CSV table of C-alpha atoms and ligand atoms in Angstrom, one decimal:
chain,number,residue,atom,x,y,z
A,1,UNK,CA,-10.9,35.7,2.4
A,2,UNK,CA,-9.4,34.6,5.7
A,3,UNK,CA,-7.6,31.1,5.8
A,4,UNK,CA,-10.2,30.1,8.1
A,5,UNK,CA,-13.3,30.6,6.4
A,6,UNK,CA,-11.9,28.7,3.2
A,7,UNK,CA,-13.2,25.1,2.9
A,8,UNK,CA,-11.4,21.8,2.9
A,9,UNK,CA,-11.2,20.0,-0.2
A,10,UNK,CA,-11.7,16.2,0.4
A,11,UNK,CA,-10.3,13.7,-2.6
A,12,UNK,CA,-10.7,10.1,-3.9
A,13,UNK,CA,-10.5,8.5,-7.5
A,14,UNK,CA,-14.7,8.3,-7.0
A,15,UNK,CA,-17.3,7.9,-4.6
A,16,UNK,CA,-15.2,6.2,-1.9
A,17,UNK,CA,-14.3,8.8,-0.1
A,18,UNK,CA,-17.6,9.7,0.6
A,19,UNK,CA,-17.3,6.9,3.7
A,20,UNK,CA,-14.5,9.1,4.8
A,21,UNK,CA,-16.5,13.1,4.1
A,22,UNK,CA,-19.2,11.6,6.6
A,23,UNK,CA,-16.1,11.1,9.3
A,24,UNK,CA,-14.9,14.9,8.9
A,25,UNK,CA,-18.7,16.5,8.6
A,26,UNK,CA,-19.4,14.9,12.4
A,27,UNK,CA,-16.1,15.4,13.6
A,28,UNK,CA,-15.9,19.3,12.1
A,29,UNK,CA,-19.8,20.2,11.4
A,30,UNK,CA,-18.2,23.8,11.0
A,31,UNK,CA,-16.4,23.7,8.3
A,32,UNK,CA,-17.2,23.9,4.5
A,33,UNK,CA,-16.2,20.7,2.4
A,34,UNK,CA,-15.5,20.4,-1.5
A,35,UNK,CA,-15.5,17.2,-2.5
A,36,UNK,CA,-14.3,15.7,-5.8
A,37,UNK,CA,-14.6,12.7,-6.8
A,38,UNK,CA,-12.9,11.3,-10.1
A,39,UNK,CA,-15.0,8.6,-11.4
A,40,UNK,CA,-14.2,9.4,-14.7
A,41,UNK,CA,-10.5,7.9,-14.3
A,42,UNK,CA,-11.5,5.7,-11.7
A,43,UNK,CA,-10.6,3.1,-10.5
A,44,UNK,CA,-6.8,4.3,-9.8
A,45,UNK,CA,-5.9,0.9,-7.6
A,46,UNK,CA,-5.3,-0.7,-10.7
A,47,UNK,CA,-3.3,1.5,-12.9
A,48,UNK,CA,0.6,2.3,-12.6
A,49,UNK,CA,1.5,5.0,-9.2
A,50,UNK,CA,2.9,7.5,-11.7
A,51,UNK,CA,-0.3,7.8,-13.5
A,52,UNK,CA,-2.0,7.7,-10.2
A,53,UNK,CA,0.3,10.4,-8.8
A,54,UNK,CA,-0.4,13.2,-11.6
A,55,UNK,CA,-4.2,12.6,-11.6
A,56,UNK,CA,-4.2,13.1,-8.3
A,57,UNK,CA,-1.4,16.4,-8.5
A,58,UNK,CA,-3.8,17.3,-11.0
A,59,UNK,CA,-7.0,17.4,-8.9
A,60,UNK,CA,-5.3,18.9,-6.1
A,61,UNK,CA,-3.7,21.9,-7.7
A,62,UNK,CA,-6.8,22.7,-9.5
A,63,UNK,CA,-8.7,22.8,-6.3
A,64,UNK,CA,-6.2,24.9,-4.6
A,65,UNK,CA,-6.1,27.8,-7.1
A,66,UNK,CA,-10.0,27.9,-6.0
A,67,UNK,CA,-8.6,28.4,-2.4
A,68,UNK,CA,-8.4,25.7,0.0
A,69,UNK,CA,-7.2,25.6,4.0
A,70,UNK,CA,-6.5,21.5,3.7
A,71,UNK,CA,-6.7,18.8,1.7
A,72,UNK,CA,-8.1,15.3,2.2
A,73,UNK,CA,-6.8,12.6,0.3
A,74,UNK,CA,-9.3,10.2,1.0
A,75,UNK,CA,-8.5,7.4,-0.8
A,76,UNK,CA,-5.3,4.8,0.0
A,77,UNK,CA,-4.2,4.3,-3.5
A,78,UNK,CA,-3.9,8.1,-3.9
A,79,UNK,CA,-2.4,8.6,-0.5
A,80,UNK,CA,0.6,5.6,-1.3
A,81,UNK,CA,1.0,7.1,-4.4
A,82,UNK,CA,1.5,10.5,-4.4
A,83,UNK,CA,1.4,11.9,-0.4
A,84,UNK,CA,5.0,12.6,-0.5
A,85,UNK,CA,5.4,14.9,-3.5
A,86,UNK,CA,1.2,16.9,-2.4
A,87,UNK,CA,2.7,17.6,0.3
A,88,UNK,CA,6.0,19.3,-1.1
A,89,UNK,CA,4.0,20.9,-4.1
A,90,UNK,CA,1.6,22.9,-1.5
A,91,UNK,CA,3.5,23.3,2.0
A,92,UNK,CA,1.7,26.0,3.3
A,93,UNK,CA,-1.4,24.0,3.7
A,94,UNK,CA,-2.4,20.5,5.9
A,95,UNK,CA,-2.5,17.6,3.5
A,96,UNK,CA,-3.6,14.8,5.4
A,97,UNK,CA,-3.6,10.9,3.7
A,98,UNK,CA,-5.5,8.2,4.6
A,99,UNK,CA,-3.7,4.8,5.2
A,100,UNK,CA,-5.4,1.3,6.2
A,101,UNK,CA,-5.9,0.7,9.6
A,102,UNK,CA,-3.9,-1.9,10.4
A,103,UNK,CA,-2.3,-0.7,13.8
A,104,UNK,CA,-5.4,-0.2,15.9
A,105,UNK,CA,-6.8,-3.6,14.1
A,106,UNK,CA,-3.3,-5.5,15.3
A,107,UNK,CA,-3.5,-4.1,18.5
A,108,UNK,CA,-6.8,-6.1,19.2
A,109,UNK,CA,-6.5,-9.2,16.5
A,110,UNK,CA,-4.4,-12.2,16.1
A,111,UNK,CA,-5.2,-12.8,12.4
A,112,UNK,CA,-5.8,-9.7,10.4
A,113,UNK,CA,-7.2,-9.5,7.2
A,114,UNK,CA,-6.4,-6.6,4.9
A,115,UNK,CA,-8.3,-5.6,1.8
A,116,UNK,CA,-7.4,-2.9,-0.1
A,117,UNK,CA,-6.5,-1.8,-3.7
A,118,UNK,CA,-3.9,-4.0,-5.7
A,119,UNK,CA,-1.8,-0.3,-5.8
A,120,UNK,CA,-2.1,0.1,-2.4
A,121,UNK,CA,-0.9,-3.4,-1.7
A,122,UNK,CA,2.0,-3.5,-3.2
A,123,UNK,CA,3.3,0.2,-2.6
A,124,UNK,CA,6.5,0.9,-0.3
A,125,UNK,CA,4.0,2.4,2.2
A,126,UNK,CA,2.1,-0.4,2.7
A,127,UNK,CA,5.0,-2.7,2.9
A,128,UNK,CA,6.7,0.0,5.8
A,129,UNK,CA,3.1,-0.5,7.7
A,130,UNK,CA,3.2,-4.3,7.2
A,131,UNK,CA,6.7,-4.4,8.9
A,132,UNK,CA,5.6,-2.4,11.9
A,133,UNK,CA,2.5,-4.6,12.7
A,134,UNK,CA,4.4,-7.4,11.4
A,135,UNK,CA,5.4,-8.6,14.9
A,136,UNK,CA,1.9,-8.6,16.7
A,137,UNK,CA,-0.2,-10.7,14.3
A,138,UNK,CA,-0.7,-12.8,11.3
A,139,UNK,CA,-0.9,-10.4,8.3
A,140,UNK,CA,-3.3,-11.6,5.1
A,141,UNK,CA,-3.1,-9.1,2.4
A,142,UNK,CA,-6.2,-9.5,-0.1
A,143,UNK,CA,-6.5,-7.2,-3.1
A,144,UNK,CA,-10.4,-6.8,-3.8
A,145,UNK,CA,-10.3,-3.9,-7.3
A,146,UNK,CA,-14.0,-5.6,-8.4
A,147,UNK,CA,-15.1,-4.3,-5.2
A,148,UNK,CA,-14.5,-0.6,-5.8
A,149,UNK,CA,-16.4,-0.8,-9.1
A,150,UNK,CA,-19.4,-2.5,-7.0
A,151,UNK,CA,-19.5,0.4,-5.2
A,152,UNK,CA,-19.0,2.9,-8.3
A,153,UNK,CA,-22.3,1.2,-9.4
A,154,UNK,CA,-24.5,1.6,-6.4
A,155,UNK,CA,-24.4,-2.2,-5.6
A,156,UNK,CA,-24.3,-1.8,-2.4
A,157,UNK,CA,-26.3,-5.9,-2.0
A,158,UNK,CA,-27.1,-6.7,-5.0
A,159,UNK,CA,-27.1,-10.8,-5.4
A,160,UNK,CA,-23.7,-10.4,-7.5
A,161,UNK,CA,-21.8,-8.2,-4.8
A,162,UNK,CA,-23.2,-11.8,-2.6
A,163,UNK,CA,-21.8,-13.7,-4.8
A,164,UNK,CA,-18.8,-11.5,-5.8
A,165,UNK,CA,-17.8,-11.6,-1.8
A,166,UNK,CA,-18.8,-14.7,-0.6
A,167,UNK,CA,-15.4,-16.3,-3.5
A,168,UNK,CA,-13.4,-13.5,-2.4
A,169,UNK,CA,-14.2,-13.7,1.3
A,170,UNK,CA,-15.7,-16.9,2.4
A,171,UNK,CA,-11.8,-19.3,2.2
A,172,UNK,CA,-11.0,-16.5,5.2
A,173,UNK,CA,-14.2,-17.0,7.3
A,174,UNK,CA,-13.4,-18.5,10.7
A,175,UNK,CA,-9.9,-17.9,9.8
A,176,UNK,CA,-9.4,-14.1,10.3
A,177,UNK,CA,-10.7,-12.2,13.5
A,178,UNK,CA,-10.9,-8.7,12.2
A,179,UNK,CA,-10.7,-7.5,8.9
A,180,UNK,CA,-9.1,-3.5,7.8
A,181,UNK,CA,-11.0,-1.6,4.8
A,182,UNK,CA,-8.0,-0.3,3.3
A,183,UNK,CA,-10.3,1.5,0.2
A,184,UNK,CA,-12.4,4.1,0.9
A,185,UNK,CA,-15.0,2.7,-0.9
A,186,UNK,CA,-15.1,-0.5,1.1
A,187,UNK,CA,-17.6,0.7,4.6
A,188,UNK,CA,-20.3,1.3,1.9
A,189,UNK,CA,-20.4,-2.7,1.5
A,190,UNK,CA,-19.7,-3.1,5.2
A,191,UNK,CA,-22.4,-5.0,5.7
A,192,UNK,CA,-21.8,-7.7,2.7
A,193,UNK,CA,-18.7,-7.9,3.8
A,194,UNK,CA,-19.5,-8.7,7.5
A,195,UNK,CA,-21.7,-11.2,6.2
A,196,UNK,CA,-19.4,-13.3,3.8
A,197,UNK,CA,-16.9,-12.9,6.9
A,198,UNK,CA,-19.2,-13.9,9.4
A,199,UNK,CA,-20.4,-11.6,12.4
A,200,UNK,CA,-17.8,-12.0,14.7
A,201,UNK,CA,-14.9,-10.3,12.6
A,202,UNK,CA,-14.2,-6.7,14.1
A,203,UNK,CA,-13.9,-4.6,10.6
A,204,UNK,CA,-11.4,-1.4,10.9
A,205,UNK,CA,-11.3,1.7,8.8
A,206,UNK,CA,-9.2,4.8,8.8
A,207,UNK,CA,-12.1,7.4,8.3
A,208,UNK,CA,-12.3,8.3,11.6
A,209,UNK,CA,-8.6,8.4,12.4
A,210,UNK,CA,-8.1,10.9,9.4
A,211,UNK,CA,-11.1,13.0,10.5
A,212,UNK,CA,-9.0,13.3,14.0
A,213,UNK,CA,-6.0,13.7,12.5
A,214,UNK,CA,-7.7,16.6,10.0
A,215,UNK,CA,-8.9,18.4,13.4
A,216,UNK,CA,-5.6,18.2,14.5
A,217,UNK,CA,-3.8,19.6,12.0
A,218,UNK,CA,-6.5,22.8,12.0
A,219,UNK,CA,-6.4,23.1,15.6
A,220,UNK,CA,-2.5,23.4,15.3
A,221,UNK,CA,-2.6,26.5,12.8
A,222,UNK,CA,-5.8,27.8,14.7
A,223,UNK,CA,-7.8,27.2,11.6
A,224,UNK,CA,-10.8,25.3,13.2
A,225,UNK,CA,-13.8,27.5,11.8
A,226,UNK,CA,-16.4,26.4,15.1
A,227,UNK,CA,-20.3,26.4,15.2
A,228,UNK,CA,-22.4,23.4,13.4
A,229,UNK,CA,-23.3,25.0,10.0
A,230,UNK,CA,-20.7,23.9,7.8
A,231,UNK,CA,-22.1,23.0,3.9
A,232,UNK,CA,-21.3,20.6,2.2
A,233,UNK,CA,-20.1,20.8,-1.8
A,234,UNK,CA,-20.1,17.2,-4.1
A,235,UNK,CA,-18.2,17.8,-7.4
A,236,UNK,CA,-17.2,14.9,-9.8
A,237,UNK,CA,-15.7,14.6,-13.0
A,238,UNK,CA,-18.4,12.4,-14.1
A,239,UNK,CA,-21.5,14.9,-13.1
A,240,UNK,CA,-23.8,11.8,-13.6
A,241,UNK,CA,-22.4,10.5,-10.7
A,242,UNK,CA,-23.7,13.2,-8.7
A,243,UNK,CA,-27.1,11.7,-7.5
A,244,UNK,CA,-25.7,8.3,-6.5
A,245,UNK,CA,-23.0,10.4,-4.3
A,246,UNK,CA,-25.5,12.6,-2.7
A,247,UNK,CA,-27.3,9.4,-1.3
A,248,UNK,CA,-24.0,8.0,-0.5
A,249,UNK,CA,-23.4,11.1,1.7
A,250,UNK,CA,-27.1,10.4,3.2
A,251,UNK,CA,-26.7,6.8,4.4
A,252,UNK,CA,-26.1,6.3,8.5
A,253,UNK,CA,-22.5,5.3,9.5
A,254,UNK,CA,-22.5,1.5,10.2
A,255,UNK,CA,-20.4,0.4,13.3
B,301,DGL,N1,-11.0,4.6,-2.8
B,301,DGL,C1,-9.7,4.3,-3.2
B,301,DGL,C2,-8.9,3.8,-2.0
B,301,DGL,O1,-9.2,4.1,-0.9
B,301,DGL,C3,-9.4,3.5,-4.4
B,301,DGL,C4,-10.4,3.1,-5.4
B,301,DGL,C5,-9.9,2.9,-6.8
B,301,DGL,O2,-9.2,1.9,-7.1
B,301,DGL,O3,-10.1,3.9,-7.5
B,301,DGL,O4,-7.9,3.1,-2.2
């Protein structure tokens, strides 16, 4: 089959990176996706990078011996963790990682909150980020892991995710201006987490920067497959999490 017709394969430890599938189906409504989702091992952010890395080396080779143009690691932890050696172990395709999106959000903001994945947090990645921003606003790292297992549920408002947020969130409301979703599987509780913040904070996430930067890469190798009938393929490692990720996909994008 020719490279172009092939479809991009589009990763996170779970459901997550669902928020980020809906970015690259608008922005590229021609191509075919695979998505995988691991909810089996998930959630990564809280287990050691090397684990993280070969789960994720793992996933990725099996879904290129199915034949893949790109790959989409949509999902921070993964991407801190083991971007470097993806993209040595399969060089003749785009890998593309998502990172928190802290340089548009700093560009705006004075005090900048970011929530994210304890892994994420405390990878050299991050740190490199938090030293080029450093300079232009006040920084608040805040790792949230109970969040991603919200999510994992289906809580998406439930009275607990409330209450869950409003102790994680509320010391910081009034204090912050904007707020980065540095997990994939934060926008899904985009609006819980807009209220516990309060309305005025300006929330940032990377899924449409990595949709851009996807198109990019494509565009550079002539790979773009055109037209508007693109499908769309949900795999998991837990199949029972197939429903809940199907309605996931469904839900309107939230500004
Ligand atoms: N969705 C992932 C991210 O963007 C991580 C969730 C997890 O801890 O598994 O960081």
């Amino acid at each position: 089959m020719e490279r172009t017709e092939l479809p991009i394969a589009v990763f996170d430890s779970g459901l997550g990176g669902i928020s980020v599938l809906r970015a690259l189906v608008q922005r590229l409504p021609g191509e075919d996706f695979l998505y995988f989702g691991d909810s089996a091992n998930a959630p990564y952010g809280v287990r050691p990078a090397e684990e993280v890395r070969r789960l994720t080396q793992d996933v990725i080779a099996r879904l290129y011996d199915r034949g893949i143009k790109a790959a989409v690691i949509a999902c921070n932890t993964a991407t801190s963790a083991a971007i470097g050696p993806l993209r040595a172990a399969f060089p003749d395709i785009p890998v593309i990682g998502i990172e928190p999106a802290l340089k548009p959000a700093v560009a705006h903001h004075r005090r900048v909150l970011v929530l994210a994945t304890p892994l994420t947090l405390r990878e050299e990645k991050f740190a490199a980020l938090m030293q080029q921003c450093a300079g232009c606003a006040e920084i608040t790292p805040l790792p949230c892991p109970e969040l991603v297992e919200f999510v994992e549920r289906g809580e998406l408002d439930s009275p607990a995710l409330t209450a869950y947020l409003a102790r994680q969130l509320g010391p910081y409301a009034g204090r912050v201006d904007a707020a980065v979703l540095g997990c994939t599987h934060f926008p899904f509780a985009r609006r819980a987490i807009r209220a516990a913040l309060g309305g005025g904070v300006a929330l940032y996430d990377g899924s449409d920067g990595t949709a851009r930067e996807t198109l990019r890469q494509l565009v550079r190798r002539g790979w773009v497959r055109g037209g508007s009938h693109g499908t769309v393929t949900l795999e998991n490692s837990r199949p029972s999490e197939l429903p809940l990720s199907r309605r996931l996909l469904a839900l309107p994008r939230e500004d």
